[in-house]
PDB file of C-alpha atoms and ligand atoms in Angstrom:
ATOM      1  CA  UNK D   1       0.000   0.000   0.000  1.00 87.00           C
ATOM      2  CA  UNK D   2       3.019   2.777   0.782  1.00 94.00           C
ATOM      3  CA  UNK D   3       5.179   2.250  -1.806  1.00 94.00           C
ATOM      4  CA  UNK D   4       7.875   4.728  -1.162  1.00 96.00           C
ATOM      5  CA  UNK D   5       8.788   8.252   0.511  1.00 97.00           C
ATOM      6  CA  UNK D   6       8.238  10.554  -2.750  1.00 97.00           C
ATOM      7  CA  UNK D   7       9.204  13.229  -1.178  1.00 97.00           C
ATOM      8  CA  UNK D   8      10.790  15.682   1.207  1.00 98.00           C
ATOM      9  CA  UNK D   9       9.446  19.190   2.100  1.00 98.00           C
ATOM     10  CA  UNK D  10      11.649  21.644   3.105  1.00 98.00           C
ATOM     11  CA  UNK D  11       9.913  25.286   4.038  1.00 98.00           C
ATOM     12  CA  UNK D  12      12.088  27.884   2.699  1.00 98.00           C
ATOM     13  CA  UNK D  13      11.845  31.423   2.531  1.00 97.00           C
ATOM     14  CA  UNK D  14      12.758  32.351  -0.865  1.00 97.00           C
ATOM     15  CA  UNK D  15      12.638  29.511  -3.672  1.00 97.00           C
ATOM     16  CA  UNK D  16      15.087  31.684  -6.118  1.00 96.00           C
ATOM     17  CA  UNK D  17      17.850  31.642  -3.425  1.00 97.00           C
ATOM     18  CA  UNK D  18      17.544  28.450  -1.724  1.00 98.00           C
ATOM     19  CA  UNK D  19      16.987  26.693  -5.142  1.00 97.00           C
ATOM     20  CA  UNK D  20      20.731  28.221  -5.886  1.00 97.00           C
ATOM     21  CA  UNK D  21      21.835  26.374  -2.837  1.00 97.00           C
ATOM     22  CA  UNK D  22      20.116  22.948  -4.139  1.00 97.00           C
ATOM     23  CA  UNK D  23      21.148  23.426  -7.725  1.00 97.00           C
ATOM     24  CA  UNK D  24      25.001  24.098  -6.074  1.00 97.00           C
ATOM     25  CA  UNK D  25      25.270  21.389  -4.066  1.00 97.00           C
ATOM     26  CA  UNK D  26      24.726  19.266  -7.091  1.00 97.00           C
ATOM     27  CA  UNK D  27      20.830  18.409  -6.941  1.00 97.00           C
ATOM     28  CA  UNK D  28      19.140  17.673 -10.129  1.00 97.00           C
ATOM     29  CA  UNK D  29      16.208  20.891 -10.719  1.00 97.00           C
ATOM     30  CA  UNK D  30      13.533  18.937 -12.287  1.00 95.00           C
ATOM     31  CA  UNK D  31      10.569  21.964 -12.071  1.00 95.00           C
ATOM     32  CA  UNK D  32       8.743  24.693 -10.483  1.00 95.00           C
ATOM     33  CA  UNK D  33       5.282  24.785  -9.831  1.00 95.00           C
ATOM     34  CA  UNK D  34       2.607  27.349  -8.655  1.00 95.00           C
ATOM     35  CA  UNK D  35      -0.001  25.343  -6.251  1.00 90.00           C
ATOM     36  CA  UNK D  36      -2.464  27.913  -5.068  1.00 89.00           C
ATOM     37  CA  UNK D  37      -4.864  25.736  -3.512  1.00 84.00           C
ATOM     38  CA  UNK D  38      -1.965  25.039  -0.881  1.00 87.00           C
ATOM     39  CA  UNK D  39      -0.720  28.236  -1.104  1.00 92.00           C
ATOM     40  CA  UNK D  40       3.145  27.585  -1.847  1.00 95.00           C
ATOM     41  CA  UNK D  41       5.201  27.839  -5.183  1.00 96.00           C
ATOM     42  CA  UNK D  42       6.903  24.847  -5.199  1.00 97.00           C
ATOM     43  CA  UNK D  43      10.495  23.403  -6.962  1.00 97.00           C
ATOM     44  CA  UNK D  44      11.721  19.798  -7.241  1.00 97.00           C
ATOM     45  CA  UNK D  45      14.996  18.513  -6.720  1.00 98.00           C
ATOM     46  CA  UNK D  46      15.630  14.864  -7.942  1.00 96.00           C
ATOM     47  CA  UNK D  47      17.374  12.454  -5.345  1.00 96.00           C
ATOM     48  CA  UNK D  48      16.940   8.766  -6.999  1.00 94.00           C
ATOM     49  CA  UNK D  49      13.890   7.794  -7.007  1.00 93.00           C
ATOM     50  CA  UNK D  50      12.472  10.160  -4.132  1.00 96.00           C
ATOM     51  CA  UNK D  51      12.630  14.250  -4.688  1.00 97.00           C
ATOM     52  CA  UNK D  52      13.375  17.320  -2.512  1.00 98.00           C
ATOM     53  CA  UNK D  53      10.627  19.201  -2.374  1.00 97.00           C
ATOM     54  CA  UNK D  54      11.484  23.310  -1.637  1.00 98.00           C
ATOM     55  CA  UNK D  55       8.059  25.225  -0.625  1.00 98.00           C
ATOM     56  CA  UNK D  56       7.739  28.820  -0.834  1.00 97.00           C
ATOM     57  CA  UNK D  57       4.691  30.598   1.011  1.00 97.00           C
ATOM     58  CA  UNK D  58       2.029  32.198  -1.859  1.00 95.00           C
ATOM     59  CA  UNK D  59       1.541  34.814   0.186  1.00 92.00           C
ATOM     60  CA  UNK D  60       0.956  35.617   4.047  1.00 91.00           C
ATOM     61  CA  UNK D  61      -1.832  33.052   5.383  1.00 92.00           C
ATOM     62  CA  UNK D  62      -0.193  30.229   3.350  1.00 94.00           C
ATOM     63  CA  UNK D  63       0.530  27.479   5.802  1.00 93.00           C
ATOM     64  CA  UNK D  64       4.061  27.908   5.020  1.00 96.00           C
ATOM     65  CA  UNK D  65       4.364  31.426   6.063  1.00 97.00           C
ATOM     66  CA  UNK D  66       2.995  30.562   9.428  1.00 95.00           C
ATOM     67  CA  UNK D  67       5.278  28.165   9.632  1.00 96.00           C
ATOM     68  CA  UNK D  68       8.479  29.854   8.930  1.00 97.00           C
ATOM     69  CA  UNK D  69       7.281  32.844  11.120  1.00 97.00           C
ATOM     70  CA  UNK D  70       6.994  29.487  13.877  1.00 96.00           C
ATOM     71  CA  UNK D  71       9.680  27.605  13.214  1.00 95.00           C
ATOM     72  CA  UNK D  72      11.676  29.063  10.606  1.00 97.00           C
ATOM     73  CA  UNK D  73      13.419  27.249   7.443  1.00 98.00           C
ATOM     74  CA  UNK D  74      13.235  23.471   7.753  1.00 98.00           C
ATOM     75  CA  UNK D  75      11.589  20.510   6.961  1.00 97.00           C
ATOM     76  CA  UNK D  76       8.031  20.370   7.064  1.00 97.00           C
ATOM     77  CA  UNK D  77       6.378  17.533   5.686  1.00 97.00           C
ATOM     78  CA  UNK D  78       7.626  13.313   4.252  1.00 98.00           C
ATOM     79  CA  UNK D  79       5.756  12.412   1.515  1.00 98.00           C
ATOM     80  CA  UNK D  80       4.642   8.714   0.917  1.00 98.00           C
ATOM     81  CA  UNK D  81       3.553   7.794  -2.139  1.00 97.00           C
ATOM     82  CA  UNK D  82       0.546   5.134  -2.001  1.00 97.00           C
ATOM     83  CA  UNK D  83      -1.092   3.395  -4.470  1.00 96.00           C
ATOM     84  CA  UNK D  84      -4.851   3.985  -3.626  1.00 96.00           C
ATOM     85  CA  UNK D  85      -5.462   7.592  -1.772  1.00 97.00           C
ATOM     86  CA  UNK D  86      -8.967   6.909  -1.017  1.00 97.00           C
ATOM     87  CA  UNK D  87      -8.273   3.420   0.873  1.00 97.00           C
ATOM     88  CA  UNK D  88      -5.376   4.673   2.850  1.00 97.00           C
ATOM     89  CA  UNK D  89      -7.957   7.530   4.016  1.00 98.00           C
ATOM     90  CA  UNK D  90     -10.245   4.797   4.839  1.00 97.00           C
ATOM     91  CA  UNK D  91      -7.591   2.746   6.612  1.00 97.00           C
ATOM     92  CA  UNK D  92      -6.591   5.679   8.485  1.00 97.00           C
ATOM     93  CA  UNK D  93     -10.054   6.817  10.062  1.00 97.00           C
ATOM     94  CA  UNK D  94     -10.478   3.449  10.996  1.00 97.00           C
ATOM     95  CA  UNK D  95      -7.477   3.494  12.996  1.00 97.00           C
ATOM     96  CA  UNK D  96      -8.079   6.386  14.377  1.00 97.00           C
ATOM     97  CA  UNK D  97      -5.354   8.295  12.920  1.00 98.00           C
ATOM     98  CA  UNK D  98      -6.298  12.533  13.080  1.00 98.00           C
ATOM     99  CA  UNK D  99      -6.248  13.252   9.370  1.00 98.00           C
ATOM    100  CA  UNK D 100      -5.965  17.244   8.360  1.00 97.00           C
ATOM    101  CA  UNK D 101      -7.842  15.769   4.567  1.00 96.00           C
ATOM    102  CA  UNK D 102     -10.593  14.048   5.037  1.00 95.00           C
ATOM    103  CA  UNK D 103     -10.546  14.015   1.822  1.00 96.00           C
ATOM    104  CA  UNK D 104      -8.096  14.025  -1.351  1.00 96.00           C
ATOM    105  CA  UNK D 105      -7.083  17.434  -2.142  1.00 94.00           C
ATOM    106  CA  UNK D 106      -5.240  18.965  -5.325  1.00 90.00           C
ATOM    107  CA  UNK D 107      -1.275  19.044  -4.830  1.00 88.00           C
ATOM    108  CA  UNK D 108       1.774  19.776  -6.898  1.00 85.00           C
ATOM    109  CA  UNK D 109       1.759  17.745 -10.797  1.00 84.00           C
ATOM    110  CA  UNK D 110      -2.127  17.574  -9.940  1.00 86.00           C
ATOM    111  CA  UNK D 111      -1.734  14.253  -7.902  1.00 92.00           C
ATOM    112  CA  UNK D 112      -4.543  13.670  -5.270  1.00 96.00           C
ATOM    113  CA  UNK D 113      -2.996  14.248  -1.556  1.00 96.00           C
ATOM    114  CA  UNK D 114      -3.683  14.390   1.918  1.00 97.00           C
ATOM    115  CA  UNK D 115      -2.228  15.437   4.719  1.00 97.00           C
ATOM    116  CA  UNK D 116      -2.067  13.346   8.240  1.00 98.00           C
ATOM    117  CA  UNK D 117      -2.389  15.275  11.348  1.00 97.00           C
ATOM    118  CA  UNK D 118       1.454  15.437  13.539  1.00 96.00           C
ATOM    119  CA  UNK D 119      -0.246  14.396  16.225  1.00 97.00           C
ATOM    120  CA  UNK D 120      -0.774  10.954  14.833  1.00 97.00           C
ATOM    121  CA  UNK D 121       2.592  10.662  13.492  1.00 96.00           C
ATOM    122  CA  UNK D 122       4.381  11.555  16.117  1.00 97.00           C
ATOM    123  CA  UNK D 123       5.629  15.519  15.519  1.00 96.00           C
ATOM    124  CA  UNK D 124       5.704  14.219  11.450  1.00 96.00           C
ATOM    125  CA  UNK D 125       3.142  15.871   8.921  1.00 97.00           C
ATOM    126  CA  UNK D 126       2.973  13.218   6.930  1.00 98.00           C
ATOM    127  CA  UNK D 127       1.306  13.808   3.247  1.00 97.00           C
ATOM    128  CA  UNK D 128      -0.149  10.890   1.285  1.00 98.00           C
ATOM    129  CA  UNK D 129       0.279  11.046  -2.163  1.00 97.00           C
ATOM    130  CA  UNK D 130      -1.517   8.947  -4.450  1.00 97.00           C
ATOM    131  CA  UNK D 131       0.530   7.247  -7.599  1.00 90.00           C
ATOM    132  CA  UNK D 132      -0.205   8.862 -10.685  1.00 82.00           C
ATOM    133  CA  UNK D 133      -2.939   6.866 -12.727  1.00 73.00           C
TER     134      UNK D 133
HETATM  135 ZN1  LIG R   1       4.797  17.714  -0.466  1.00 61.64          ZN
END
């Protein structure tokens, strides 16, 4: 059912300057992305089969700003990718598990995600993402 960790979010301030940093230290850019419904431009670094994924808050009451005024840079969220979004939800209720989705929500390349409460996971916002179809 989880197949792998797809990704890595890191919350960064400024996706022009910390992509420079990335694209320095030898990462492989693969794209850029505007996702409004979560509020965050977005670019990809590849790392084997998994990505780094740099977030950059839309504009003030994106979840990322109000994270980086918390926390400041850092990671934020692991990725999973699974192969049916709408089971693992399922799954997950049963269990108990606090989701922040209830449902599957738009996210970067258009994939169906959700997010899982870090309260369930331990301090970890996890974010399910579903395989693309
Ligand atoms: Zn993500």
């Amino acid at each position: 059912m989880i197949n792998k960790i797809d990704h890595l979010g890191i919350a960064v301030a400024s996706l022009e300057e910390a992509g420079r940093v990335y694209r320095d230290m030898g990462f492989a850019y693969c794209g850029n992305e505007a996702v409004t419904e979560q509020g965050v431009n977005v670019s990809f670094f590849e790392v084997g089969e998994s990505h780094i994924e740099l977030l950059e808050p839309l504009g003030e009451d994106s979840p990322i700003a109000k994270f980086l005024a918390k926390r400041g840079p850092g990671i934020h969220h692991i990725c999973v990718e699974v192969d049916d979004i709408d089971e693992a939800l399922t799954r997950y209720r049963e269990a108990g598990v606090t989701l922040i989705n209830k449902q599957p929500v738009l996210g970067a390349g258009g994939c169906r995600v959700a997010f899982v409460h870090p309260k369930s996971t331990f301090g970890v916002l996890l974010e399910l993402k579903e395989k693309a179809r």
